[in-house]
Short mmCIF file of C-alpha atoms in Angstrom, two decimals:
data_model
loop_
_atom_site.label_atom_id
_atom_site.label_comp_id
_atom_site.label_asym_id
_atom_site.label_seq_id
_atom_site.Cartn_x
_atom_site.Cartn_y
_atom_site.Cartn_z
CA MET A 152 -135.72 16.17 -101.48
CA THR A 153 -136.43 13.49 -99.06
CA VAL A 154 -140.15 12.95 -96.65
CA ARG A 155 -140.06 11.83 -93.00
CA GLU A 156 -143.02 10.29 -91.07
CA VAL A 157 -143.55 12.40 -88.14
CA THR A 158 -145.27 12.44 -85.29
CA PRO A 159 -149.30 14.59 -86.04
CA ALA A 160 -149.06 17.55 -84.83
CA VAL A 161 -152.60 18.85 -85.06
CA ASP A 162 -155.84 19.44 -82.47
CA ALA A 163 -157.02 16.22 -83.89
CA ASP A 164 -160.31 16.39 -81.51
CA ALA A 165 -160.63 20.17 -83.37
CA LEU A 166 -160.14 18.75 -87.13
CA LEU A 167 -162.26 15.20 -86.54
CA ALA A 168 -163.03 14.45 -83.39
CA GLY A 169 -163.12 11.19 -82.71
CA ALA A 170 -160.71 10.20 -84.99
CA GLN A 171 -159.10 7.23 -84.11
CA PHE A 172 -156.36 7.28 -86.72
CA ALA A 173 -153.79 9.83 -87.71
CA ASP A 174 -150.23 9.65 -89.11
CA ALA A 175 -147.99 12.17 -91.19
CA PHE A 176 -145.29 13.15 -93.20
CA CYS A 177 -143.87 16.00 -93.97
CA ILE A 178 -140.77 16.97 -96.76
CA GLU A 179 -138.85 20.41 -97.46
CA VAL A 180 -138.88 22.55 -100.41
CA ASP A 181 -136.80 25.77 -101.47
CA ASP A 182 -140.54 27.89 -103.05
CA ARG A 183 -140.39 30.09 -99.91
CA ASN A 184 -143.90 31.52 -101.99
CA LEU A 185 -145.30 28.13 -101.61
CA ASP A 186 -147.98 27.93 -99.33
CA ALA A 187 -150.87 25.14 -97.84
CA ARG A 188 -153.12 25.81 -101.42
CA ARG A 189 -150.10 25.31 -103.91
CA ALA A 190 -148.77 21.93 -102.10
CA ALA A 191 -151.89 20.93 -102.03
CA GLU A 192 -152.22 21.21 -105.97
CA ARG A 193 -149.24 19.99 -106.40
CA MET A 194 -149.85 16.62 -104.33
CA MET A 195 -153.10 16.00 -105.93
CA ALA A 196 -151.78 16.78 -109.50
CA ARG A 197 -151.48 13.79 -110.53
CA GLN A 198 -151.19 9.65 -108.65
CA PRO A 199 -148.55 7.61 -109.64
CA ARG A 200 -149.69 4.95 -112.10
CA TRP A 201 -150.00 2.38 -109.39
CA ALA A 202 -151.98 4.35 -106.64
CA GLU A 203 -154.71 5.33 -110.33
CA THR A 204 -154.75 1.83 -110.85
CA LEU A 205 -155.28 1.07 -106.97
CA LEU A 206 -158.47 3.62 -106.63
CA ALA A 207 -159.69 3.02 -109.98
CA LEU A 208 -159.77 -0.99 -108.13
CA ARG A 209 -161.46 0.28 -104.97
CA ASN A 210 -163.53 1.68 -106.73
CA PHE A 211 -165.03 -0.47 -108.21
CA LEU A 212 -165.35 -2.88 -104.76
CA VAL A 213 -166.91 -0.15 -103.14
CA ALA A 214 -169.40 0.69 -105.01
CA PRO A 215 -171.32 -2.39 -104.57
CA LEU A 216 -171.37 -1.40 -101.08
CA GLY A 217 -172.83 2.09 -100.94
CA LEU A 218 -168.91 3.69 -100.33
CA LYS A 219 -168.63 6.94 -101.64
CA THR A 220 -166.41 6.91 -105.37
CA SER A 221 -164.09 9.52 -106.88
CA GLY A 222 -166.44 9.26 -109.79
CA ALA A 223 -167.72 12.37 -110.76
CA THR A 224 -171.49 13.57 -108.21
CA PRO A 225 -173.64 15.62 -109.45
CA ASN A 226 -173.61 17.63 -105.80
CA ALA A 227 -170.45 17.41 -105.37
CA PRO A 228 -168.46 20.94 -103.97
CA ARG A 229 -167.56 22.97 -105.87
CA ASP A 230 -163.98 23.73 -104.46
CA MET A 231 -162.00 20.45 -105.21
CA ILE A 232 -158.21 19.59 -104.13
CA GLY A 233 -158.52 16.14 -106.43
CA ILE A 234 -160.37 13.83 -105.39
CA PHE A 235 -161.16 15.60 -102.27
CA PRO A 236 -163.51 18.44 -101.68
CA VAL A 237 -161.68 21.32 -99.70
CA VAL A 238 -163.18 21.90 -95.79
CA SER A 239 -161.17 25.11 -95.00
CA GLU A 240 -158.72 27.02 -95.90
CA THR A 241 -155.98 29.44 -95.47
CA PRO A 242 -152.45 30.00 -96.52
CA ASP A 243 -150.83 27.81 -94.21
CA ARG A 244 -152.65 25.29 -93.42
CA LEU A 245 -155.51 23.28 -96.13
CA ILE A 246 -158.35 20.59 -94.76
CA ALA A 247 -159.72 18.58 -97.21
CA GLY A 248 -161.89 15.57 -96.85
CA PHE A 249 -165.45 14.06 -96.70
CA ASN A 250 -167.68 12.05 -94.04
CA ASP A 251 -169.09 8.65 -95.50
CA ARG A 252 -170.98 6.07 -93.83
CA HIS A 253 -167.94 3.43 -93.48
CA LEU A 254 -165.66 6.49 -92.30
CA ASP A 255 -165.09 10.13 -91.97
CA PHE A 256 -161.18 11.32 -93.49
CA ARG A 257 -159.19 14.52 -93.70
CA VAL A 258 -156.09 15.31 -95.03
CA VAL A 259 -154.47 18.36 -93.56
CA VAL A 260 -151.92 19.80 -95.85
CA ASP A 261 -149.45 22.56 -93.41
CA VAL A 262 -147.13 24.78 -94.87
CA THR A 263 -144.52 26.40 -92.15
CA ALA A 264 -141.52 28.28 -93.02
CA PRO A 265 -138.77 26.11 -90.72
CA GLY A 266 -135.36 28.61 -91.84
CA GLY A 267 -134.96 29.38 -95.15
CA ALA A 268 -136.80 26.88 -97.08
CA ARG A 269 -140.31 25.39 -96.50
CA GLN A 270 -141.34 22.74 -94.41
CA VAL A 271 -145.16 20.57 -96.23
CA THR A 272 -146.57 18.56 -93.70
CA ALA A 273 -149.35 15.56 -95.16
CA THR A 274 -151.80 14.99 -91.65
CA THR A 275 -153.41 11.96 -91.74
CA LEU A 276 -156.27 11.39 -89.62
CA VAL A 277 -159.86 8.55 -89.72
CA LYS A 278 -162.47 8.21 -87.99
CA THR A 279 -164.26 4.66 -88.61
CA HIS A 280 -167.22 4.22 -87.89
CA ASN A 281 -168.67 0.33 -88.19
CA TRP A 282 -166.49 -2.73 -88.72
CA LEU A 283 -166.45 -1.70 -92.64
CA GLY A 284 -164.87 1.27 -92.05
CA ARG A 285 -161.92 -0.96 -89.78
CA THR A 286 -162.05 -3.15 -92.49
CA TYR A 287 -161.26 -0.98 -94.73
CA LEU A 288 -159.13 1.07 -93.45
CA ALA A 289 -156.88 -1.77 -92.66
CA ILE A 290 -156.91 -2.92 -95.81
CA ILE A 291 -155.43 0.11 -96.99
CA MET A 292 -153.17 1.29 -94.41
CA PRO A 293 -150.61 -0.11 -95.91
CA PHE A 294 -151.02 1.30 -99.77
CA HIS A 295 -151.31 5.00 -98.18
CA ARG A 296 -147.86 3.97 -96.15
CA LEU A 297 -146.76 4.41 -100.11
CA ILE A 298 -148.97 7.19 -101.78
CA VAL A 299 -148.21 10.19 -99.53
CA PRO A 300 -144.42 10.20 -99.68
CA ALA A 301 -145.22 9.81 -103.29
CA LEU A 302 -147.64 12.71 -103.14
CA LEU A 303 -145.67 15.41 -101.02
CA ARG A 304 -142.35 13.98 -103.46
CA GLN A 305 -144.86 16.19 -106.19
CA VAL A 306 -144.74 19.27 -103.90
CA VAL A 307 -140.89 19.93 -105.36
CA ALA A 308 -141.09 18.85 -108.26
#
Protein backbone atom coordinates (compact mmCIF):
# COMPACT_ATOMS: atom_id res chain seq x y z
CA MET A 1 0.00 0.00 0.00
CA THR A 2 1.25 3.43 -0.93
CA VAL A 3 1.12 6.52 1.27
CA ARG A 4 0.21 9.66 -0.66
CA GLU A 5 0.50 13.29 0.38
CA VAL A 6 -2.86 15.01 -0.09
CA THR A 7 -4.30 18.47 0.43
CA PRO A 8 -5.60 18.73 4.01
CA ALA A 9 -9.41 18.37 3.94
CA VAL A 10 -10.21 19.55 7.46
CA ASP A 11 -11.60 22.77 8.86
CA ALA A 12 -8.32 23.90 10.42
CA ASP A 13 -9.91 26.92 12.12
CA ALA A 14 -12.45 24.69 13.89
CA LEU A 15 -9.80 22.18 14.99
CA LEU A 16 -6.92 24.54 15.82
CA ALA A 17 -7.77 28.19 15.28
CA GLY A 18 -4.86 30.14 13.84
CA ALA A 19 -2.91 27.09 12.67
CA GLN A 20 -0.03 28.21 10.43
CA PHE A 21 0.93 24.73 9.24
CA ALA A 22 -1.15 21.87 7.90
CA ASP A 23 -0.30 18.76 5.92
CA ALA A 24 -1.96 15.43 5.28
CA PHE A 25 -1.02 11.94 4.15
CA CYS A 26 -3.35 9.04 3.33
CA ILE A 27 -3.30 5.33 2.68
CA GLU A 28 -5.97 2.86 1.58
CA VAL A 29 -6.67 -0.15 3.77
CA ASP A 30 -8.71 -3.28 3.01
CA ASP A 31 -10.07 -3.58 6.58
CA ARG A 32 -13.74 -2.54 6.19
CA ASN A 33 -14.29 -2.62 9.98
CA LEU A 34 -11.53 -0.12 10.72
CA ASP A 35 -12.58 2.95 12.68
CA ALA A 36 -10.57 6.06 13.56
CA ARG A 37 -9.53 4.85 17.04
CA ARG A 38 -8.19 1.54 15.74
CA ALA A 39 -6.39 3.30 12.89
CA ALA A 40 -4.80 5.76 15.33
CA GLU A 41 -3.85 2.95 17.72
CA ARG A 42 -2.19 1.02 14.89
CA MET A 43 -0.34 4.15 13.81
CA MET A 44 0.93 4.97 17.28
CA ALA A 45 1.44 1.43 18.62
CA ARG A 46 5.13 1.65 17.93
CA GLN A 47 7.45 3.98 16.12
CA PRO A 48 10.29 3.01 13.85
CA ARG A 49 13.49 2.63 15.87
CA TRP A 50 15.04 5.66 14.18
CA ALA A 51 11.99 7.75 15.15
CA GLU A 52 12.25 6.56 18.78
CA THR A 53 15.90 7.63 18.82
CA LEU A 54 14.97 11.05 17.43
CA LEU A 55 12.19 11.42 20.03
CA ALA A 56 14.59 10.58 22.86
CA LEU A 57 17.05 13.18 21.52
CA ARG A 58 14.23 15.72 21.21
CA ASN A 59 13.12 15.10 24.80
CA PHE A 60 16.68 15.53 26.05
CA LEU A 61 17.14 18.80 24.16
CA VAL A 62 13.79 20.45 24.99
CA ALA A 63 13.46 19.49 28.67
CA PRO A 64 15.78 22.32 29.82
CA LEU A 65 13.59 24.76 27.85
CA GLY A 66 10.54 23.78 29.89
CA LEU A 67 8.75 22.15 26.95
CA LYS A 68 6.62 19.04 27.29
CA THR A 69 8.34 15.73 26.78
CA SER A 70 6.76 12.37 26.03
CA GLY A 71 7.61 10.96 29.45
CA ALA A 72 4.85 10.02 31.87
CA THR A 73 3.46 12.92 33.85
CA PRO A 74 1.23 12.72 36.93
CA ASN A 75 -1.45 14.96 35.36
CA ALA A 76 -1.54 13.12 32.04
CA PRO A 77 -5.02 12.45 30.67
CA ARG A 78 -6.16 8.86 30.80
CA ASP A 79 -7.27 8.67 27.17
CA MET A 80 -4.08 8.60 25.16
CA ILE A 81 -3.15 7.41 21.69
CA GLY A 82 0.55 6.71 21.86
CA ILE A 83 2.09 9.79 23.46
CA PHE A 84 -0.78 12.11 22.52
CA PRO A 85 -3.88 12.94 24.59
CA VAL A 86 -7.18 12.41 22.77
CA VAL A 87 -8.99 15.72 22.27
CA SER A 88 -12.17 14.34 20.65
CA GLU A 89 -13.37 11.21 18.92
CA THR A 90 -16.08 9.84 16.63
CA PRO A 91 -16.01 6.53 14.74
CA ASP A 92 -14.76 8.38 11.63
CA ARG A 93 -12.40 10.91 13.24
CA LEU A 94 -9.99 10.98 16.17
CA ILE A 95 -8.23 14.20 17.16
CA ALA A 96 -5.22 14.04 19.45
CA GLY A 97 -2.68 16.63 20.50
CA PHE A 98 -1.73 19.19 23.09
CA ASN A 99 -0.95 22.83 23.71
CA ASP A 100 2.50 23.91 24.89
CA ARG A 101 4.35 27.18 25.41
CA HIS A 102 6.02 27.10 22.00
CA LEU A 103 3.27 25.60 19.86
CA ASP A 104 -0.11 23.85 19.77
CA PHE A 105 -0.31 20.58 17.86
CA ARG A 106 -3.12 18.36 16.58
CA VAL A 107 -3.10 15.13 14.63
CA VAL A 108 -6.41 14.28 12.99
CA VAL A 109 -7.00 10.67 11.93
CA ASP A 110 -9.94 10.34 9.52
CA VAL A 111 -11.30 7.06 8.19
CA THR A 112 -13.57 7.14 5.13
CA ALA A 113 -14.89 4.48 2.79
CA PRO A 114 -14.12 5.39 -0.86
CA GLY A 115 -15.59 2.32 -2.58
CA GLY A 116 -14.53 -1.10 -1.27
CA ALA A 117 -11.55 -0.02 0.81
CA ARG A 118 -11.11 2.40 3.70
CA GLN A 119 -8.99 5.49 3.36
CA VAL A 120 -7.03 6.58 6.43
CA THR A 121 -5.83 10.18 6.41
CA ALA A 122 -3.49 11.69 9.00
CA THR A 123 -3.62 15.47 9.05
CA THR A 124 -1.19 17.50 11.15
CA LEU A 125 -2.01 21.02 12.33
CA VAL A 126 0.43 23.31 14.14
CA LYS A 127 0.05 26.79 15.59
CA THR A 128 3.32 28.34 16.74
CA HIS A 129 3.41 30.92 19.53
CA ASN A 130 6.92 32.36 19.36
CA TRP A 131 10.36 32.11 17.80
CA LEU A 132 11.01 28.86 19.67
CA GLY A 133 7.92 27.25 18.14
CA ARG A 134 8.81 28.44 14.64
CA THR A 135 12.40 27.22 15.04
CA TYR A 136 11.27 23.88 16.45
CA LEU A 137 8.81 23.38 13.58
CA ALA A 138 11.49 24.18 10.99
CA ILE A 139 13.92 21.70 12.58
CA ILE A 140 11.49 18.78 12.86
CA MET A 141 9.74 19.23 9.50
CA PRO A 142 12.07 16.97 7.46
CA PHE A 143 11.64 14.22 10.07
CA HIS A 144 7.87 14.77 10.30
CA ARG A 145 7.57 14.17 6.54
CA LEU A 146 9.26 10.77 7.02
CA ILE A 147 7.60 9.73 10.28
CA VAL A 148 3.95 10.29 9.35
CA PRO A 149 4.05 8.05 6.24
CA ALA A 150 5.95 5.39 8.22
CA LEU A 151 3.27 5.49 10.93
CA LEU A 152 0.48 5.27 8.35
CA ARG A 153 2.04 2.14 6.83
CA GLN A 154 1.55 0.47 10.24
CA VAL A 155 -2.22 0.77 9.82
CA VAL A 156 -2.00 -1.81 7.02
CA ALA A 157 0.35 -4.18 8.88
